[in-house]
mmCIF file of C-alpha atoms and ligand atoms in Angstrom:
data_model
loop_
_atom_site.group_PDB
_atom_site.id
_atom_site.type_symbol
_atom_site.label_atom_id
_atom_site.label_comp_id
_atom_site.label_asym_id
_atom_site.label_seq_id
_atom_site.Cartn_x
_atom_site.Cartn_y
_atom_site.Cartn_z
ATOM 1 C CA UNK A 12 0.864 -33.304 -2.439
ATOM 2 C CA UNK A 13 -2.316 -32.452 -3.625
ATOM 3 C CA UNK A 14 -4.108 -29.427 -2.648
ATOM 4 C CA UNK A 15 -7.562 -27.286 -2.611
ATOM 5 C CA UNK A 16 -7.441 -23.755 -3.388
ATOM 6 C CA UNK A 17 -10.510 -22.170 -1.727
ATOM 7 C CA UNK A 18 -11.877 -19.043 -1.739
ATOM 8 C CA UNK A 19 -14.889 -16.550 -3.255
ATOM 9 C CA UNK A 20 -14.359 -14.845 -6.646
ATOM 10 C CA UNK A 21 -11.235 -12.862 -6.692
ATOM 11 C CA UNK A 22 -9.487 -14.110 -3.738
ATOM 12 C CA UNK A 23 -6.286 -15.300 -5.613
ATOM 13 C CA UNK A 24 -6.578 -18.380 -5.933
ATOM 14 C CA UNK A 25 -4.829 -18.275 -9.547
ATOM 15 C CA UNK A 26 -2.793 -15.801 -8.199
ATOM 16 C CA UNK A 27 -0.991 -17.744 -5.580
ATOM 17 C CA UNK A 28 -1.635 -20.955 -7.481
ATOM 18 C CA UNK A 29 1.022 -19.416 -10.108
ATOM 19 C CA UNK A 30 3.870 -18.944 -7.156
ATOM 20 C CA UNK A 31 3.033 -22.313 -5.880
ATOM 21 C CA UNK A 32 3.473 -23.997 -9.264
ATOM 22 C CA UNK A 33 6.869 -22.483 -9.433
ATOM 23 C CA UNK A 34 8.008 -23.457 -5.711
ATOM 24 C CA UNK A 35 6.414 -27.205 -5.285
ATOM 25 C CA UNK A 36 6.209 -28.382 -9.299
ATOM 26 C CA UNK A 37 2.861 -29.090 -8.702
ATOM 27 C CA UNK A 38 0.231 -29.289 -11.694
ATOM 28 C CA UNK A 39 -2.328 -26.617 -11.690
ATOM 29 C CA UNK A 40 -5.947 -27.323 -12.946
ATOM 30 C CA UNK A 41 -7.996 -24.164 -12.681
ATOM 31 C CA UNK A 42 -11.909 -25.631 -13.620
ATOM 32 C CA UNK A 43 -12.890 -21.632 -14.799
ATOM 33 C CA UNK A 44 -9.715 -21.724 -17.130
ATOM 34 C CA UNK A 45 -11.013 -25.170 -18.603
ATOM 35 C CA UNK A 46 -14.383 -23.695 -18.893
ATOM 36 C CA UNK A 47 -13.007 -20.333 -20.355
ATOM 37 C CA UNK A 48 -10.836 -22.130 -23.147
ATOM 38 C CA UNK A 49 -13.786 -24.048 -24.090
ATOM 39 C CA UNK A 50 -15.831 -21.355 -24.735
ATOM 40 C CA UNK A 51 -13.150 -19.601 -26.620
ATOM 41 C CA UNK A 52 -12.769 -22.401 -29.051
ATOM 42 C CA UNK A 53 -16.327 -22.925 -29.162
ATOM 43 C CA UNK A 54 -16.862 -26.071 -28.380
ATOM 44 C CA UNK A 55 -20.885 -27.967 -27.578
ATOM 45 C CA UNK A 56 -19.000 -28.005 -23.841
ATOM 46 C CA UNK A 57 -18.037 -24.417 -24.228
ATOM 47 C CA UNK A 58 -21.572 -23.461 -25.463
ATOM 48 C CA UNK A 59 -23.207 -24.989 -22.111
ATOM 49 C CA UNK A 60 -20.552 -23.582 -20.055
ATOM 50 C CA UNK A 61 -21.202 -20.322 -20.995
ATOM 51 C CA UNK A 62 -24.788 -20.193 -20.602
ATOM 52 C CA UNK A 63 -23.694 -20.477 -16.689
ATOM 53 C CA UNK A 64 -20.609 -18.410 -16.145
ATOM 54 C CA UNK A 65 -22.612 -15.404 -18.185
ATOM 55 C CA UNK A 66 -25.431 -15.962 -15.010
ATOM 56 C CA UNK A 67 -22.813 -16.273 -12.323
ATOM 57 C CA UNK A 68 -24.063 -19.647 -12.031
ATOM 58 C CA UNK A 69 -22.685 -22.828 -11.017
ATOM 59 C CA UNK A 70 -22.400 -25.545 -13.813
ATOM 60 C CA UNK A 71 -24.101 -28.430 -12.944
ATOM 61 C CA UNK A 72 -22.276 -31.080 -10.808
ATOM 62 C CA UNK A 73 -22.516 -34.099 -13.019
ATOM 63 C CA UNK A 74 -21.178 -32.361 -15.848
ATOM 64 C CA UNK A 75 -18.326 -30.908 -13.949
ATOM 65 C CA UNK A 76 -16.906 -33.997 -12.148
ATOM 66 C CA UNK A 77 -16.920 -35.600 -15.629
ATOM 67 C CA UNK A 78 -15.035 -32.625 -16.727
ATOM 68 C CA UNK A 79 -12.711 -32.792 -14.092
ATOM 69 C CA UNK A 80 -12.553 -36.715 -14.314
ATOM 70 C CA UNK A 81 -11.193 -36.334 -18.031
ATOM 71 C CA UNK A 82 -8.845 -33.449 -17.378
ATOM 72 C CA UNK A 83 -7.408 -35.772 -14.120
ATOM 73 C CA UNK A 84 -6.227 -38.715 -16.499
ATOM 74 C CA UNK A 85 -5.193 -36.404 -19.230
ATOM 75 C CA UNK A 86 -2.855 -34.188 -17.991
ATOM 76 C CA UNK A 87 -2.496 -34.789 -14.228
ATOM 77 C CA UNK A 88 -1.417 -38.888 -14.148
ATOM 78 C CA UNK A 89 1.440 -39.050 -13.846
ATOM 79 C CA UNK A 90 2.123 -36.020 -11.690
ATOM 80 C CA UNK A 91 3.705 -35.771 -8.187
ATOM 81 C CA UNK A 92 0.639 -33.306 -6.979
ATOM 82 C CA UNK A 93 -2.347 -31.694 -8.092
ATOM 83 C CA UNK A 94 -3.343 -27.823 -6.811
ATOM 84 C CA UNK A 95 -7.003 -27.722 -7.385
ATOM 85 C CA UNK A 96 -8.219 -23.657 -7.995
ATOM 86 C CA UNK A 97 -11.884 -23.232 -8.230
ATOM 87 C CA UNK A 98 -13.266 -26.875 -7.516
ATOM 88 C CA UNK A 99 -14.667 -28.386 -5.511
ATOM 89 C CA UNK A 100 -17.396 -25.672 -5.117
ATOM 90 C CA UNK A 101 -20.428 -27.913 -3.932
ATOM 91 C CA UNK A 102 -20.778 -30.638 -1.148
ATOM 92 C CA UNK A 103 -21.079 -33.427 -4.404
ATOM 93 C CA UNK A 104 -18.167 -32.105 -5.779
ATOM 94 C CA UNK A 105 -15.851 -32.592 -2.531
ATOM 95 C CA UNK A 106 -16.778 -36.172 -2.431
ATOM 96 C CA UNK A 107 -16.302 -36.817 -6.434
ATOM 97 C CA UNK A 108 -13.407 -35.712 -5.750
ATOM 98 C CA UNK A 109 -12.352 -37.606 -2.758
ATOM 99 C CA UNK A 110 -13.512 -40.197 -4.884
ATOM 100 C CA UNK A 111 -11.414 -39.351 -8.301
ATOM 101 C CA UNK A 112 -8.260 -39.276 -6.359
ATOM 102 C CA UNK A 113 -8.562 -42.622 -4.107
ATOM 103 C CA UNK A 114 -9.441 -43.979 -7.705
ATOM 104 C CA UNK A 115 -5.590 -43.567 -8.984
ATOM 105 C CA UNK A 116 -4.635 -44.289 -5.048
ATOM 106 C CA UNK A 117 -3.740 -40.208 -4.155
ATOM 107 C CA UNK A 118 -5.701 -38.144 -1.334
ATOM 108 C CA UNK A 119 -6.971 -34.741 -0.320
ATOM 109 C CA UNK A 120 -4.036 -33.180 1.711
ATOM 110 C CA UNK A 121 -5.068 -29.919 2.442
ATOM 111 C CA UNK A 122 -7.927 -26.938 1.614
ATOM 112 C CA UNK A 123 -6.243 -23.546 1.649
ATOM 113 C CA UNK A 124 -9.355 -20.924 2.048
ATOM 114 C CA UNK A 125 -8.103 -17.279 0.690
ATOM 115 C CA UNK A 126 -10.253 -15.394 3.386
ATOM 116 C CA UNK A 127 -10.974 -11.478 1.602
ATOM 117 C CA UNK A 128 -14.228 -9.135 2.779
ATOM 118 C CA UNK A 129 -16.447 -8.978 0.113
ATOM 119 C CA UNK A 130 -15.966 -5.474 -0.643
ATOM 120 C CA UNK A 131 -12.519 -5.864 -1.578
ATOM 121 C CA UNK A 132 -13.356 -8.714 -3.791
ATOM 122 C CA UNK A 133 -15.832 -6.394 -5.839
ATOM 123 C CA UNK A 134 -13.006 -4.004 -6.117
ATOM 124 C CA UNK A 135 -10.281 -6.514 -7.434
ATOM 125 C CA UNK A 136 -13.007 -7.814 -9.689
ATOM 126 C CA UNK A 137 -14.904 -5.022 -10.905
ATOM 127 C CA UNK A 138 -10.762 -3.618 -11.590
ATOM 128 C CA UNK A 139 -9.470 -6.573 -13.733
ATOM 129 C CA UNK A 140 -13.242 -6.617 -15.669
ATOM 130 C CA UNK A 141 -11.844 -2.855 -16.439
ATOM 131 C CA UNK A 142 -7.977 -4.233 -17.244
ATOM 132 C CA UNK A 143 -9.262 -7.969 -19.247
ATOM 133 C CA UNK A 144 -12.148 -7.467 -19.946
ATOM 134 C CA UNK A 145 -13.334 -11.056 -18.307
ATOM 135 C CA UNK A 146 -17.047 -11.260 -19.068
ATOM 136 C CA UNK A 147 -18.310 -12.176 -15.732
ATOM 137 C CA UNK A 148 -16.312 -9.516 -14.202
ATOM 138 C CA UNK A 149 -18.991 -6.950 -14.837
ATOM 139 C CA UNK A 150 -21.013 -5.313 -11.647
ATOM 140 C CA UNK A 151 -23.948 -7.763 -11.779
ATOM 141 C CA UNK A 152 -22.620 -11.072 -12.508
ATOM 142 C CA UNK A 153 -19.960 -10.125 -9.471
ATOM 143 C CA UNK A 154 -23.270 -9.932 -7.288
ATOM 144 C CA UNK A 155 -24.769 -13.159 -8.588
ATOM 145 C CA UNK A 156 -21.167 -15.053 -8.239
ATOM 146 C CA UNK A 157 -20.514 -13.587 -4.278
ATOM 147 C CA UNK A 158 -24.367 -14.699 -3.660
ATOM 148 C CA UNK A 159 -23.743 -18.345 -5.220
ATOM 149 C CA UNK A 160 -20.360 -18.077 -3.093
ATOM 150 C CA UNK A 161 -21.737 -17.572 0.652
ATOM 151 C CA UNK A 162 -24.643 -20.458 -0.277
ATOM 152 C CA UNK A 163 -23.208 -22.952 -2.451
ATOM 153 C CA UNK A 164 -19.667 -23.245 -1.863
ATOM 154 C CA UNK A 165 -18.604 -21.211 1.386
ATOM 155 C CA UNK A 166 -20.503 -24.507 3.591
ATOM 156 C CA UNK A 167 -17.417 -26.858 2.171
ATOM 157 C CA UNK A 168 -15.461 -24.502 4.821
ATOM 158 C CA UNK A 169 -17.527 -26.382 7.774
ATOM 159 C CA UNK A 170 -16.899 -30.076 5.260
ATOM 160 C CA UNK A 171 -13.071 -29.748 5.921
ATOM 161 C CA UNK A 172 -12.974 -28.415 8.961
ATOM 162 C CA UNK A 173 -14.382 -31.365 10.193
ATOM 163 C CA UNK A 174 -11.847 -33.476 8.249
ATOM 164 C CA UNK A 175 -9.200 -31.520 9.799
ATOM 165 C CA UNK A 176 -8.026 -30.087 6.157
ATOM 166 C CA UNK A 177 -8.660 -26.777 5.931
ATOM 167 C CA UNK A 178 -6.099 -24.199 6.235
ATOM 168 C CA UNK A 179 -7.552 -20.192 6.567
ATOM 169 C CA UNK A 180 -5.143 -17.811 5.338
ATOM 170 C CA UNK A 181 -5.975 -14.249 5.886
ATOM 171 C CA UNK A 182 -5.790 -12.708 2.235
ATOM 172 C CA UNK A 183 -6.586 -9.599 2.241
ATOM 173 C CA UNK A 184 -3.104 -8.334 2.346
ATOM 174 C CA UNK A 185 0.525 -8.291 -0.250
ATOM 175 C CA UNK A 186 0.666 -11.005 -2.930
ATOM 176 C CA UNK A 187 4.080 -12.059 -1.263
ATOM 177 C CA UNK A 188 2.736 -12.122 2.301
ATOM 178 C CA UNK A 189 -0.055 -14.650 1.171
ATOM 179 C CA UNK A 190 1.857 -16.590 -0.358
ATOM 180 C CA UNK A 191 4.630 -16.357 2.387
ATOM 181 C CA UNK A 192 1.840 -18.039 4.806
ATOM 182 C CA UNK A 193 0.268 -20.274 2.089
ATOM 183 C CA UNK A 194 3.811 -22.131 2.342
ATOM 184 C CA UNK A 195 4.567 -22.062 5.607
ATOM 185 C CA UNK A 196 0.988 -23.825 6.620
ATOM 186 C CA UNK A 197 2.401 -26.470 3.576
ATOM 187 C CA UNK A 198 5.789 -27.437 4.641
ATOM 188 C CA UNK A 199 4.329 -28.203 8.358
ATOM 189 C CA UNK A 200 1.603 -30.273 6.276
ATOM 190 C CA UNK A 201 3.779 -32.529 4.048
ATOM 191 C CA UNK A 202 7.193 -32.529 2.998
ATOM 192 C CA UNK A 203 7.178 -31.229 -0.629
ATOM 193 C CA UNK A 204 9.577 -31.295 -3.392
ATOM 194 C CA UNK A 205 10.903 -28.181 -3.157
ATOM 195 C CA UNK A 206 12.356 -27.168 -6.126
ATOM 196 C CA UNK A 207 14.019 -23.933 -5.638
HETATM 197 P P1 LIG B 313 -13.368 -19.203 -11.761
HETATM 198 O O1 LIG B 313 -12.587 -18.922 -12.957
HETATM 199 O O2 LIG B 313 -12.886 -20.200 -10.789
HETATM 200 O O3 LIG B 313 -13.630 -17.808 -11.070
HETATM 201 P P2 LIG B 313 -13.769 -17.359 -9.547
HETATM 202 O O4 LIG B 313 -13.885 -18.390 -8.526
HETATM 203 O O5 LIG B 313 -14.897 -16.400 -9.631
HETATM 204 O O6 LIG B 313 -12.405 -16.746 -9.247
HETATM 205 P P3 LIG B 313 -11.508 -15.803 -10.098
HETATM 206 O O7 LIG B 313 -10.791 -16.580 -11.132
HETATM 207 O O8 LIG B 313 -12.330 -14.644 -10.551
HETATM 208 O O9 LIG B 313 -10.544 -15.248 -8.989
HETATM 209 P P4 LIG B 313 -9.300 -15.945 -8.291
HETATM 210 O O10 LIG B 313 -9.668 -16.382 -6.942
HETATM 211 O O11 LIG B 313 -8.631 -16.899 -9.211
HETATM 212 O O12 LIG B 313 -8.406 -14.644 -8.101
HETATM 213 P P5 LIG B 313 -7.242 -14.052 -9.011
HETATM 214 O O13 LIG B 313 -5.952 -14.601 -8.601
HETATM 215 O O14 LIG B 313 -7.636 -14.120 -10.437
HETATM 216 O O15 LIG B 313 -14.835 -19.633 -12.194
HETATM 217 C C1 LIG B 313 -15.563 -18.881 -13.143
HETATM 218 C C2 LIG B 313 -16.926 -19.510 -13.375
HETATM 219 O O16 LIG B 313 -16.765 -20.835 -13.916
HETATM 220 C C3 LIG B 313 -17.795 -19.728 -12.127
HETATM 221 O O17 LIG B 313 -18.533 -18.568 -11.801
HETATM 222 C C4 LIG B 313 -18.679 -20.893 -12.573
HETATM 223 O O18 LIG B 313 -19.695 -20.435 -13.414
HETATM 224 C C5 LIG B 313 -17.726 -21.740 -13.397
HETATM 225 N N1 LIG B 313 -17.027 -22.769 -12.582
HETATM 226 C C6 LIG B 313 -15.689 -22.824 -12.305
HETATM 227 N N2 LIG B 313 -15.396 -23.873 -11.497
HETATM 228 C C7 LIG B 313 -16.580 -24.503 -11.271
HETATM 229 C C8 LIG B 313 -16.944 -25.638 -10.494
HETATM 230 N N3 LIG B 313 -16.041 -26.338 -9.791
HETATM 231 N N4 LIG B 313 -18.252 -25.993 -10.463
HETATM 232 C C9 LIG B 313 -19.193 -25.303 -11.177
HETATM 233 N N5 LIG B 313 -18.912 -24.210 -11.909
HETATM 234 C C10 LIG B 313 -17.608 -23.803 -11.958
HETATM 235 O O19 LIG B 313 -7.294 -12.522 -8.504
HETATM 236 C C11 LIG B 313 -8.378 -11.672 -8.811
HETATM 237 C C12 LIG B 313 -7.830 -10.268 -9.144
HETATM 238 O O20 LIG B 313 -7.268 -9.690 -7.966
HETATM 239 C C13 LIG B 313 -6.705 -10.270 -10.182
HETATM 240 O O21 LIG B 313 -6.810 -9.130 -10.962
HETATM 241 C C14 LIG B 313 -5.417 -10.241 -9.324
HETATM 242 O O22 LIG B 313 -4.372 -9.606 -9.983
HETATM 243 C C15 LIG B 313 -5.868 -9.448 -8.106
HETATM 244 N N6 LIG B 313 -5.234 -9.896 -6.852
HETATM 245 C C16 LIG B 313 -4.885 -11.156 -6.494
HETATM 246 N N7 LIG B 313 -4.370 -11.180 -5.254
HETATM 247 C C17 LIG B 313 -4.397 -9.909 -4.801
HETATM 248 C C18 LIG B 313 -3.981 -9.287 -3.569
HETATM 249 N N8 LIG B 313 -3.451 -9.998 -2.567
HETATM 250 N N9 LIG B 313 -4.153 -7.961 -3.438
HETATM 251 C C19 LIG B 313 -4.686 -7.224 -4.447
HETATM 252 N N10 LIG B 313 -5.079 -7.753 -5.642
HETATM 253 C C20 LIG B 313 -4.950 -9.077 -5.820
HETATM 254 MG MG1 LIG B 314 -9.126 -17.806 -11.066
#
């Protein structure tokens, strides 16, 4: 099974990708966490990324489906499902990735969009910037990311709609209740390999 985790910044989506890693075995590629441990060991990659995730801004498509290309047949071949947090987050990007997967003969089964207001996503933000310090988690860089949210990456909600895939789950509400929904709109889906 191979899944989309959608939402704006601070939804969850590594939240509940964590409790679905545990429950379905699936592999977990986060694209900020690739971009984040690149920067932190300073790589030319790292360098680039940065430049963008300091402005709240997208990195450039090309660059990231070649990212996510490389990270695919590294660690994700030979795995029975993929959960996808944080990409795809353009139009381009959906169909790379549409294209990446019927490459190695796997599809696209669903898009789970993490539905929060806005205000509450500042809050969980701006609190964790406070907790981690995570450098984009600062006041203005939240604005810039929620802005390149609604206009860049909210329109893929319309994308799989119309391909039947995507899944809204209200969550604004418990960590458990989320997730409670997340895998009860999975197991009508497909039949995972549940593992607990
Ligand atoms: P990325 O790392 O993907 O950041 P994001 O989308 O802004 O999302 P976050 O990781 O901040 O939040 P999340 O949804 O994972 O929520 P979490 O579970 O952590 O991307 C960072 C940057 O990298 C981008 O801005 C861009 O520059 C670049 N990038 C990444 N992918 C890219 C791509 N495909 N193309 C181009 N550029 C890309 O939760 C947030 C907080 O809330 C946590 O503190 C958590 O404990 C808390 N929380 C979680 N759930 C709840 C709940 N139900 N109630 C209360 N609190 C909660
Ligand atoms: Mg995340």
């Amino acid at each position: 099974m191979n899944i989309v985790l959608f939402g704006g910044p601070g939804s969850g989506k590594g939240t509940q990708s964590e409790k679905l890693i545990d429950k379905y075995g699936l592999h977990h590629i986060s694209t900020g966490e690739v971009l984040r441990d690149h920067i932190k060991r300073e790589t030319e990659l790292g360098k680039i990324a940065k430049s963008y995730i300091d402005e709240g801004q997208l990195i450039p498509d090309d660059l990231m489906i070649r990212i996510l290309d490389d990270v695919l047949e590294k660690e994700a071949k030979d795995k029975p499902g993929v959960i996808f947090d944080g990409f795809p987050r353009t139009i381009p990007q959906a169909e790379a990735l549409n294209e990446l997967l019927n490459k190695r003969g796997k599809e696209l089964h669903a898009v789970v969009g993490l539905e929060v207001p806005d205000e509450k996503l500042v809050a969980r933000m701006i609190q964790r910037g406070k907790d981690t310090g995570r450098a984009d988690d600062n006041e203005e860089t939240i604005k810039k990311r929620l802005h390149v949210y609604h206009n860049q990456t909210s329109p893929l909600k319309e994308h799989y709609k119309k391909q039947n895939k995507y899944v809204a789950i209200d969550g604004d509400r418990e960590i458990n209740n989320i997730f409670e929904a997340i895998t009860k709109e999975l197991d009508k889906i497909g039949k995972p390999d549940v593992r607990d």
